[in-house]
Short mmCIF file of C-alpha atoms (C1' of nucleotides) in Angstrom, two decimals:
data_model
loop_
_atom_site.label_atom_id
_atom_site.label_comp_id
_atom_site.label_asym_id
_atom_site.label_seq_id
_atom_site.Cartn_x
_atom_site.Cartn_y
_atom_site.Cartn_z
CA UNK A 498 14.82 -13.73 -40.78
CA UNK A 499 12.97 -10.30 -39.92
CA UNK A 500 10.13 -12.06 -38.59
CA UNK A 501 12.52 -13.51 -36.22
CA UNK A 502 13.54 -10.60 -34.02
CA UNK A 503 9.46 -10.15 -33.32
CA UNK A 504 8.70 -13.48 -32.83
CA UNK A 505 5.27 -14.06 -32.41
CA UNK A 506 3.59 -11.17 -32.91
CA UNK A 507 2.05 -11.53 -35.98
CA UNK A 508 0.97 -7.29 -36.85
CA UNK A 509 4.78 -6.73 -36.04
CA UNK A 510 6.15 -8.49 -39.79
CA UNK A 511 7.18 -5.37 -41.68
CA UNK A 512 5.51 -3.25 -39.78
CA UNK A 513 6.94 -0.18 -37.12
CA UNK A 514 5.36 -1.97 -33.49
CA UNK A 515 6.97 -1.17 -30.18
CA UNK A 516 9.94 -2.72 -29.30
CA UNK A 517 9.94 -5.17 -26.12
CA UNK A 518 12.19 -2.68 -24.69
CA UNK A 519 9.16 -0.06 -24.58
CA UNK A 520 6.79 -2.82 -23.91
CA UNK A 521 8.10 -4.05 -20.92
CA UNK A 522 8.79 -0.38 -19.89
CA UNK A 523 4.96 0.14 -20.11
CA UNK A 524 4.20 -3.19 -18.57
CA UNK A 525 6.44 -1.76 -15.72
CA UNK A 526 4.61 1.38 -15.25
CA UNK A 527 1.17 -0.66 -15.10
CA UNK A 528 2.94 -2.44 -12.30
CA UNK A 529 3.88 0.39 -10.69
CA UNK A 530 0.21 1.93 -10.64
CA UNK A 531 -1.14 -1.25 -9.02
CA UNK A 532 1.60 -1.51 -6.74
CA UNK A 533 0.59 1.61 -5.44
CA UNK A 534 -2.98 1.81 -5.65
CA UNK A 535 -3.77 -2.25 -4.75
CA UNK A 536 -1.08 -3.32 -3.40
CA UNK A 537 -0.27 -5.65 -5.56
CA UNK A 538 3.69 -7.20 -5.75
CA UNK A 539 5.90 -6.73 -8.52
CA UNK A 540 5.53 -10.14 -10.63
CA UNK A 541 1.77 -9.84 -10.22
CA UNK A 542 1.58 -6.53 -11.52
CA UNK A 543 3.93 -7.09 -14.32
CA UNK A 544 2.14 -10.11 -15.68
CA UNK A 545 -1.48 -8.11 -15.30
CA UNK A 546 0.32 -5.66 -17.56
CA UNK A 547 1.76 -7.78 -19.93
CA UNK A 548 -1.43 -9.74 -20.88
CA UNK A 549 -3.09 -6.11 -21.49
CA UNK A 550 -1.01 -5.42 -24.25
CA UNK A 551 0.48 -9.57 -25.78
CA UNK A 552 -0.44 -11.19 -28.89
CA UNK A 553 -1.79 -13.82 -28.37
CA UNK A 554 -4.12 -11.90 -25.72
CA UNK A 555 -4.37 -15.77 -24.19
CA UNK A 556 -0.88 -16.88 -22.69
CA UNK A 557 0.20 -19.86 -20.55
CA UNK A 558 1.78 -19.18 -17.17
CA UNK A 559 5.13 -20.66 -18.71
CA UNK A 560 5.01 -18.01 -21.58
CA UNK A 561 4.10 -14.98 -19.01
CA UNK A 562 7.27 -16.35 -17.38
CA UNK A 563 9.30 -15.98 -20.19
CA UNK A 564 7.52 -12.40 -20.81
CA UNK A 565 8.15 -11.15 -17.92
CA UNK A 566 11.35 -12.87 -16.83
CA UNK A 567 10.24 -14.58 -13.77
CA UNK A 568 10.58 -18.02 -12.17
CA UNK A 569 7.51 -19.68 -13.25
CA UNK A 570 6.91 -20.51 -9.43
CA UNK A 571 6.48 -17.19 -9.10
CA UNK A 572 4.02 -16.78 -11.59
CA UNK A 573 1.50 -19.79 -9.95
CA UNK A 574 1.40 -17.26 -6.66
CA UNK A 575 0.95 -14.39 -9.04
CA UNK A 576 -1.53 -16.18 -11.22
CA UNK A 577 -3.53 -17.15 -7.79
CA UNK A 578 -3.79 -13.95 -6.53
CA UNK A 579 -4.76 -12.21 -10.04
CA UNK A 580 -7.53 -14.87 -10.36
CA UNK A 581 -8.64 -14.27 -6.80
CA UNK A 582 -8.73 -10.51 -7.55
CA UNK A 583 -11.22 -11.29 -10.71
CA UNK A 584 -8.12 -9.65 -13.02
CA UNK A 585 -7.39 -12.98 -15.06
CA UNK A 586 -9.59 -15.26 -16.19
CA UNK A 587 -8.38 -19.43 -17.21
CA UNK A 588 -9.11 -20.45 -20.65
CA UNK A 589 -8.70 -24.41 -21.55
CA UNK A 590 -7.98 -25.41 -25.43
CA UNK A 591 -9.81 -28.55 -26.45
CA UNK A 592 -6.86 -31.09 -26.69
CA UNK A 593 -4.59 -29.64 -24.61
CA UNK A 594 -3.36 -29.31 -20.98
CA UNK A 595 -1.76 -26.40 -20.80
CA UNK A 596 -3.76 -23.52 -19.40
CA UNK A 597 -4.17 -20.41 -20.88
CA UNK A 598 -4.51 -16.94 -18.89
CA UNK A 599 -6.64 -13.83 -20.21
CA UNK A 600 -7.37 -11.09 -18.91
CA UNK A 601 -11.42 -11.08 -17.64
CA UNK A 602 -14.03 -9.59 -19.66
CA UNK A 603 -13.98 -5.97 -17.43
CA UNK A 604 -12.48 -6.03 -14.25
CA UNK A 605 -12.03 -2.54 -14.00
CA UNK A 606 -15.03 -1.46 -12.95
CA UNK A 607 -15.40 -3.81 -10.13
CA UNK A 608 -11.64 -3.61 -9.24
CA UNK A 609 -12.25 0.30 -8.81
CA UNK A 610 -15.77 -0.12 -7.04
CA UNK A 611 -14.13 -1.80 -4.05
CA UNK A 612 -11.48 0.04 -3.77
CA UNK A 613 -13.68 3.65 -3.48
CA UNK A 614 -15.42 1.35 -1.35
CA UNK A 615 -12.41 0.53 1.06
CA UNK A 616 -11.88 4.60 0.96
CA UNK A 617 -15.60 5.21 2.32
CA UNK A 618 -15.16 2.25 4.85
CA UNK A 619 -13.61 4.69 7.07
CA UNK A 620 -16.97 5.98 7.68
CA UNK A 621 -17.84 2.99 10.05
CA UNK A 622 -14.70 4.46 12.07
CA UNK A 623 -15.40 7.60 12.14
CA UNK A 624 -18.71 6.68 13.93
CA UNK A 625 -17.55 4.42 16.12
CA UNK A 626 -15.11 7.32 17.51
CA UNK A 627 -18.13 9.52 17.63
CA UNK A 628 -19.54 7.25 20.08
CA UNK A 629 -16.69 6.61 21.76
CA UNK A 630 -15.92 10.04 22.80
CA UNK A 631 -19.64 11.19 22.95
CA UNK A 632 -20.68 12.85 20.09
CA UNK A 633 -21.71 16.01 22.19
CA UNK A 634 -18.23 16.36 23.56
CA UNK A 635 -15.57 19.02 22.74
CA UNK A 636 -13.38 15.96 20.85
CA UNK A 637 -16.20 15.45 18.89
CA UNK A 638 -15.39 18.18 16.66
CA UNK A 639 -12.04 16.56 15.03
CA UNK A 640 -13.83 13.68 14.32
CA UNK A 641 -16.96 15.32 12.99
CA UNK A 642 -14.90 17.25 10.25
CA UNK A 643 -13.66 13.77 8.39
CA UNK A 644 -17.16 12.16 9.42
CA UNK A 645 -18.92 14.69 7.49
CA UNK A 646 -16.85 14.38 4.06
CA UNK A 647 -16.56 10.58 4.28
CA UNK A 648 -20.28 10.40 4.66
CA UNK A 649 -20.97 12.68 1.60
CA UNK A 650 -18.42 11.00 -0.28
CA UNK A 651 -20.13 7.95 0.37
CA UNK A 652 -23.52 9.36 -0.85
CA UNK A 653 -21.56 10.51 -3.99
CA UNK A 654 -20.07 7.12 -4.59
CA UNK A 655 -23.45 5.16 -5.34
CA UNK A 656 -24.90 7.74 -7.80
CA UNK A 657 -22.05 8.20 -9.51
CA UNK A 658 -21.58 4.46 -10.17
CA UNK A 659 -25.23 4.40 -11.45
CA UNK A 660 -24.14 6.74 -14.15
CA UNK A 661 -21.56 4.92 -15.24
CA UNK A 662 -23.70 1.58 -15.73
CA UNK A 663 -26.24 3.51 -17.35
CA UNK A 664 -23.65 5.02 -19.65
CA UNK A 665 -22.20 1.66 -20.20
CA UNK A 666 -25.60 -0.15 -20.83
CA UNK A 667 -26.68 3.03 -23.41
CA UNK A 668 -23.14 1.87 -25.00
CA UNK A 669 -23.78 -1.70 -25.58
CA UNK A 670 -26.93 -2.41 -24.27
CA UNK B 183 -8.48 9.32 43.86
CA UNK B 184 -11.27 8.71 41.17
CA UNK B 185 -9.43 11.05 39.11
CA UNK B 186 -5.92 9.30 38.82
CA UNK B 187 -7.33 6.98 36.82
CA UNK B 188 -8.42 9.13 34.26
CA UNK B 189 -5.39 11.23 34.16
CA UNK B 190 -5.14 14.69 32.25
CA UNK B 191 -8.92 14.38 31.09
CA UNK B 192 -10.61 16.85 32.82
CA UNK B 193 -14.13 15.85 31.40
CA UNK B 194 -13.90 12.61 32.58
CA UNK B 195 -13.63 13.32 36.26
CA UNK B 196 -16.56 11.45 37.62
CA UNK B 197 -18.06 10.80 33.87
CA UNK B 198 -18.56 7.51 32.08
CA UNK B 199 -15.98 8.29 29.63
CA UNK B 200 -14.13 5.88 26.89
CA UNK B 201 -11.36 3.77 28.94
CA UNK B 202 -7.49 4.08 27.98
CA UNK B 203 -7.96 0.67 26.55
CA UNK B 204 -11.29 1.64 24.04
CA UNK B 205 -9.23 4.53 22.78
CA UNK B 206 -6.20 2.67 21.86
CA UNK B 207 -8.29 0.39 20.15
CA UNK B 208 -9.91 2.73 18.14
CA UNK B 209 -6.64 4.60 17.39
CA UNK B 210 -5.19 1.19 15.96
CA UNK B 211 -8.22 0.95 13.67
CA UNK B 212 -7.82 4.60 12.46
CA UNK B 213 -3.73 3.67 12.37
CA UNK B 214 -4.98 0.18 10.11
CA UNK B 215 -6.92 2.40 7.57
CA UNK B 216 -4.07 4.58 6.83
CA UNK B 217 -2.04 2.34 6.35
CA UNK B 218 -3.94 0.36 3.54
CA UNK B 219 -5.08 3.39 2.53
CA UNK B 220 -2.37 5.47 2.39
CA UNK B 221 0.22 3.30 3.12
CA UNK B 222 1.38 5.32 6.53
CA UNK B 223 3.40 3.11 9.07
CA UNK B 224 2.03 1.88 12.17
CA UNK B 225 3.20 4.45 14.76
CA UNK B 226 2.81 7.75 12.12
CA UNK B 227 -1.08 6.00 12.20
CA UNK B 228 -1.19 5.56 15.65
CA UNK B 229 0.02 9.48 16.60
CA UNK B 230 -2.42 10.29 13.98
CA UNK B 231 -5.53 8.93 14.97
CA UNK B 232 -4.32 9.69 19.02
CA UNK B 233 -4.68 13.48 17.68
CA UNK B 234 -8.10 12.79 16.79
CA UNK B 235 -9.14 11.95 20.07
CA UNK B 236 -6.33 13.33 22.93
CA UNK B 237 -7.38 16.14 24.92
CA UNK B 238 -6.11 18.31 25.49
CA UNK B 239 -5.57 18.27 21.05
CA UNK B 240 -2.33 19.74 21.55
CA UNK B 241 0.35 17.29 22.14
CA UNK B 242 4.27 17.59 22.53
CA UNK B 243 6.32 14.41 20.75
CA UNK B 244 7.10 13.21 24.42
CA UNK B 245 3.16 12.80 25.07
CA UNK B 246 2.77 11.52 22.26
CA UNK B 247 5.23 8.47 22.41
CA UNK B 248 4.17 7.74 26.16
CA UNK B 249 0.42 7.58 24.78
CA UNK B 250 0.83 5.21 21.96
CA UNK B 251 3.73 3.45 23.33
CA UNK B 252 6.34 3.85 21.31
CA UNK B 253 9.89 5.53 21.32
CA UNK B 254 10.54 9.12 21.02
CA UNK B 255 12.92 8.62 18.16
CA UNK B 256 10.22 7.17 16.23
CA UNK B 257 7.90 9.82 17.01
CA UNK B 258 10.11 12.57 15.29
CA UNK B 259 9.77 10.27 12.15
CA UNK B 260 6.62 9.96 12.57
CA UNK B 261 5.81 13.27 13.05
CA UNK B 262 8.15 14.26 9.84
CA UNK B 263 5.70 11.91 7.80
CA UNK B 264 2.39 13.94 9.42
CA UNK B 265 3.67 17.05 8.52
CA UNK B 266 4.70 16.70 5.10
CA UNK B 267 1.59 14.98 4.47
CA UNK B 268 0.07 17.79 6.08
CA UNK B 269 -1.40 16.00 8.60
CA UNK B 270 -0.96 17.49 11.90
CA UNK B 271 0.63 21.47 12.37
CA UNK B 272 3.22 22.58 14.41
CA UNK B 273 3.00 25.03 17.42
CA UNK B 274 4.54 26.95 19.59
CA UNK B 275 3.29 28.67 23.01
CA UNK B 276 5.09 31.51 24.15
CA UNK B 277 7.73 30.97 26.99
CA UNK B 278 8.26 27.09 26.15
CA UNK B 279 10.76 25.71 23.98
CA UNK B 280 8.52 22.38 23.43
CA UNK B 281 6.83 22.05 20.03
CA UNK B 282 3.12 20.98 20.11
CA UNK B 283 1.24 19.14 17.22
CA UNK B 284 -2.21 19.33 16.87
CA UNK B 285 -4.08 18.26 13.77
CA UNK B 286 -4.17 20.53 11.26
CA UNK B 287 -7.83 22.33 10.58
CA UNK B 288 -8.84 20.05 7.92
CA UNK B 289 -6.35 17.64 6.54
CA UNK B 290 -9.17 15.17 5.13
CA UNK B 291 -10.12 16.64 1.92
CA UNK B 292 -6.59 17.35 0.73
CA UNK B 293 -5.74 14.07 1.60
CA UNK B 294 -8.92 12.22 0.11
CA UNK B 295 -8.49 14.64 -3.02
CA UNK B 296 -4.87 13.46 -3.93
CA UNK B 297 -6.20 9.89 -3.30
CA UNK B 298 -8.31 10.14 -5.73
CA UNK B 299 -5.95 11.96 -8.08
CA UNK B 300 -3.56 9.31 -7.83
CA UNK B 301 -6.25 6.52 -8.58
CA UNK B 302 -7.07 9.11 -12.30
CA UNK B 303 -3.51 9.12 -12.42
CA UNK B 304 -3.70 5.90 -14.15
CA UNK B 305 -5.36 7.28 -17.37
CA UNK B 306 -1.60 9.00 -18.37
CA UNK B 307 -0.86 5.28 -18.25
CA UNK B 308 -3.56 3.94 -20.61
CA UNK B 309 -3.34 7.27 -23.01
CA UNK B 310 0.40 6.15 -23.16
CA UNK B 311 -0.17 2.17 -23.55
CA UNK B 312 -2.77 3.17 -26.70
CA UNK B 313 0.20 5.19 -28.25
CA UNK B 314 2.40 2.36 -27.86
CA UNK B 315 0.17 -0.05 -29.49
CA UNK B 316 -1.59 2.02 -31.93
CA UNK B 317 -4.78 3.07 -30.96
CA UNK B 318 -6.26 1.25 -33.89
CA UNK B 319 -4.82 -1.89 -33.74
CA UNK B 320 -6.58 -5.02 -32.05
CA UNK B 321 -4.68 -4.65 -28.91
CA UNK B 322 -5.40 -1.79 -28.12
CA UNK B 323 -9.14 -2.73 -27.37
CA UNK B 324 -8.21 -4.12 -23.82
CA UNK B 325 -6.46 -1.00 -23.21
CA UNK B 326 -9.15 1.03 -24.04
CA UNK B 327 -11.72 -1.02 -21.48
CA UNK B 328 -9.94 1.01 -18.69
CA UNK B 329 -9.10 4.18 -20.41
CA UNK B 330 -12.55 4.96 -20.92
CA UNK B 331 -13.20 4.32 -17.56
CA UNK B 332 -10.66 6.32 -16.25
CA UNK B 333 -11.39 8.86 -18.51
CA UNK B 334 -14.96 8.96 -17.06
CA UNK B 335 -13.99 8.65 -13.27
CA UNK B 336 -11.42 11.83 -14.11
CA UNK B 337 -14.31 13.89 -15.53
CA UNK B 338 -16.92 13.15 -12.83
CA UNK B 339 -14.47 14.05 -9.70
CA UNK B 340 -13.87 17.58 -10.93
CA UNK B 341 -17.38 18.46 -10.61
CA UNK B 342 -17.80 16.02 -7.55
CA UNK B 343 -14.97 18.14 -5.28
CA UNK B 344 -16.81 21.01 -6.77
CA UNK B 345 -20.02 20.32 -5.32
CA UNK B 346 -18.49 19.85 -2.03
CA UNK B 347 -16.42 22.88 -1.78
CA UNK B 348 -20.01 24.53 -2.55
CA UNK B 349 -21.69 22.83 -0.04
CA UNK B 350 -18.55 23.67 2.37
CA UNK B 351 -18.67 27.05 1.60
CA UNK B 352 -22.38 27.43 2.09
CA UNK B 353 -21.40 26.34 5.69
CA UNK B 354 -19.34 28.10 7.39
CA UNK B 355 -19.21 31.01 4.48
"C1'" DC C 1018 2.00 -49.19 -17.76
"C1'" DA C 1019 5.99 -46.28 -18.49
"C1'" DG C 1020 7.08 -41.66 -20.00
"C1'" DT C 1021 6.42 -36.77 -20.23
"C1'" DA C 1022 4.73 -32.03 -20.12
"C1'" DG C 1023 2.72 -28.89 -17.05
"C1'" DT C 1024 1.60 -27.19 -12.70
"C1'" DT C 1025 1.79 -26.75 -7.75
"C1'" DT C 1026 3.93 -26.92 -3.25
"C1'" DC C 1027 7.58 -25.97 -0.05
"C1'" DA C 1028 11.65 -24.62 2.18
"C1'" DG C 1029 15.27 -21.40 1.80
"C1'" DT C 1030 17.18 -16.84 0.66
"C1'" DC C 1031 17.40 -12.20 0.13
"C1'" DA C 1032 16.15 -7.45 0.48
"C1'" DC C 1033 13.58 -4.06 2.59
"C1'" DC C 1034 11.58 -1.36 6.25
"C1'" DA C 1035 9.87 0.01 10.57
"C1'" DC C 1036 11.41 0.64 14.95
"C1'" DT C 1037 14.63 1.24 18.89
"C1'" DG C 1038 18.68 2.94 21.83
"C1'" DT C 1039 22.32 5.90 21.96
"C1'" DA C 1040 24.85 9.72 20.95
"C1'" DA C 1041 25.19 14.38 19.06
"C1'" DC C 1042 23.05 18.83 18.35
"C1'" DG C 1043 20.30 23.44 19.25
"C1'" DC C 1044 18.03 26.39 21.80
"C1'" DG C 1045 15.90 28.92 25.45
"C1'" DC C 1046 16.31 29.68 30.81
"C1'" DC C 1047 19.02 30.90 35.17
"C1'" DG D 663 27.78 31.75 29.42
"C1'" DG D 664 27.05 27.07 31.24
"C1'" DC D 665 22.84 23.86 31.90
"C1'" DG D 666 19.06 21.06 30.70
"C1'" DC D 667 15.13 19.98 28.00
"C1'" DG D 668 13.76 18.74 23.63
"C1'" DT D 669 14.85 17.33 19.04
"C1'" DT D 670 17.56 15.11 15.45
"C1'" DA D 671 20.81 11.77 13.29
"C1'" DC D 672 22.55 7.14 13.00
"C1'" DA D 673 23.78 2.38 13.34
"C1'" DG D 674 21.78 -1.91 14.71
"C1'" DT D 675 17.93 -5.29 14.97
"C1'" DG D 676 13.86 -7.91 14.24
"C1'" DG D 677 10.32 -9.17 11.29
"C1'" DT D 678 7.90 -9.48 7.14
"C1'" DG D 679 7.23 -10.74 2.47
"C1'" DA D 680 8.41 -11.48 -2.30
"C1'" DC D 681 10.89 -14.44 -5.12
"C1'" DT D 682 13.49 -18.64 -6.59
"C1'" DG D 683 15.01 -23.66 -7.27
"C1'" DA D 684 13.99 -28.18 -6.66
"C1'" DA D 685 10.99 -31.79 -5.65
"C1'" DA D 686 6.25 -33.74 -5.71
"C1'" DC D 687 2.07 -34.30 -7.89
"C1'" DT D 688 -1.38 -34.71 -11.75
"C1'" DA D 689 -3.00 -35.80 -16.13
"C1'" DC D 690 -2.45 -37.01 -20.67
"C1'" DT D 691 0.05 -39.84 -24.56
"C1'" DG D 692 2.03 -43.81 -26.81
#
DNA sequence: CAGTAGTTTCAGTCACCACTGTAACGCGCC
DNA sequence: GGCGCGTTACAGTGGTGACTGAAACTACTG
């Protein structure tokens, strides 16, 4: 009963796959990242990094559960906010009730857009203060400094994101 | 007694300057972006974004806590977290024992830099999830969605902070 | 229409963290 | 060399938020 140990992965019969040790470590990591970077809570996280790497790539919210070793409570708040974020997308089988969870087609790009946009929205403060103090005035000059490279960053930003669609529609367009 | 109003701003004696309660305001917003941004607590925000207005732009910890309201015990934290973020600078006048902070000459773009660093940070992740799944295998395709993308992101910011340490240096060089 | 699998909601619990007040510490002035 | 201002360390507190278990709800099957 090899086939036992890997359950359900399929590639993993004879073969030299990660372990679910190593998975779960990486899953962890992902977690970690987006903890960090978005914010997002632990279970969340995990199951956003768990359905980048399972076989099936389609999972119910019961299996992710079982993945990830949560309640499965926990995984309807996770799966709401990973479906209000645009990570996750549902999938329904003809036949059956049970939803299946996927991860969405790209939701890098758009995941990474807002958040350089959240970084430039400090520009909007930055001007406000100017006004506030009187952009003439000797206080000025503090906020001027972070003005001026949120303001270029934010005329970087849009550019730069124009290359990349371009790149990406030269890919597969 | 126009000017007891307006306290310790000299400018503002018989100006149309911001009101105690504008600034505050706008310090809270600057103190709300840090902390999503950078995840700074509320009062290391608030002394933060009080630096980039106060005048005079020196400020012991004492001024400090009686202009943003809050203790003087959390103002030393506070003031640990600014300066090992490298946030505000220490200093000393000659004759006094009291330590003023002032913001330090340009924090942003270190800041803004490792920001971004820890957002390309995330391809170690992906080059370490492709290993783990074999970058040939069927898996690995999700993983490679955001790889590439962070691969791209971590090529064009080198060139990007480039361009504005040019354009810096051009300046005031 | 009863039974069942799956999902969602909700109240409760637990841990964590920022913040405060108080007490100790260090360091320049008289 | 004592005194006082300023800073630091620490225990206590309040609040927030993530997570769980159990109950309620929905939809499909026989």
């Amino acid at each position: 009963m090899v086939t036992e140990t890997t359950g359900t992965w399929g590639w993993a019969v004879g073969g030299a796959g990660p372990t679910r040790e190593q998975e779960l470590a990486w899953v962890e990591r992902v977690a970690g990242f987006f903890a960090r970077q978005n914010g997002l809570p632990p279970i969340p996280g995990r199951a956003l990094g768990w359905l980048m790497i399972c076989d099936p790539p389609e999972q119910s919210a019961a299996e992710l559960a079982a993945a990830i070793g949560a309640s499965r409570a926990s995984l309807t708040t996770a799966l709401q906010v990973l479906l209000a974020g645009g990570f996750v997308e549902p999938h329904h089988r003809a036949g059956e009730r049970t939803t299946y969870y996927r991860l969405a087609d790209d939701p890098w790009t758009d995941v990474t857009r807002r958040r350089m946009a959240a970084l430039t929205s400090f520009l909007a403060v930055t001007e406000e203060g100017l006004d506030l103090v009187g952009a003439d005035s000797a206080r000025a000059e503090r906020i001027r400094q972070v003005h001026e490279l949120f303001g270029w960053l934010d005329s970087e930003v849009g550019p730069m994101w124009r290359r990349w669609d371009a790149r990406r529609a030269g890919r597969d367009g």
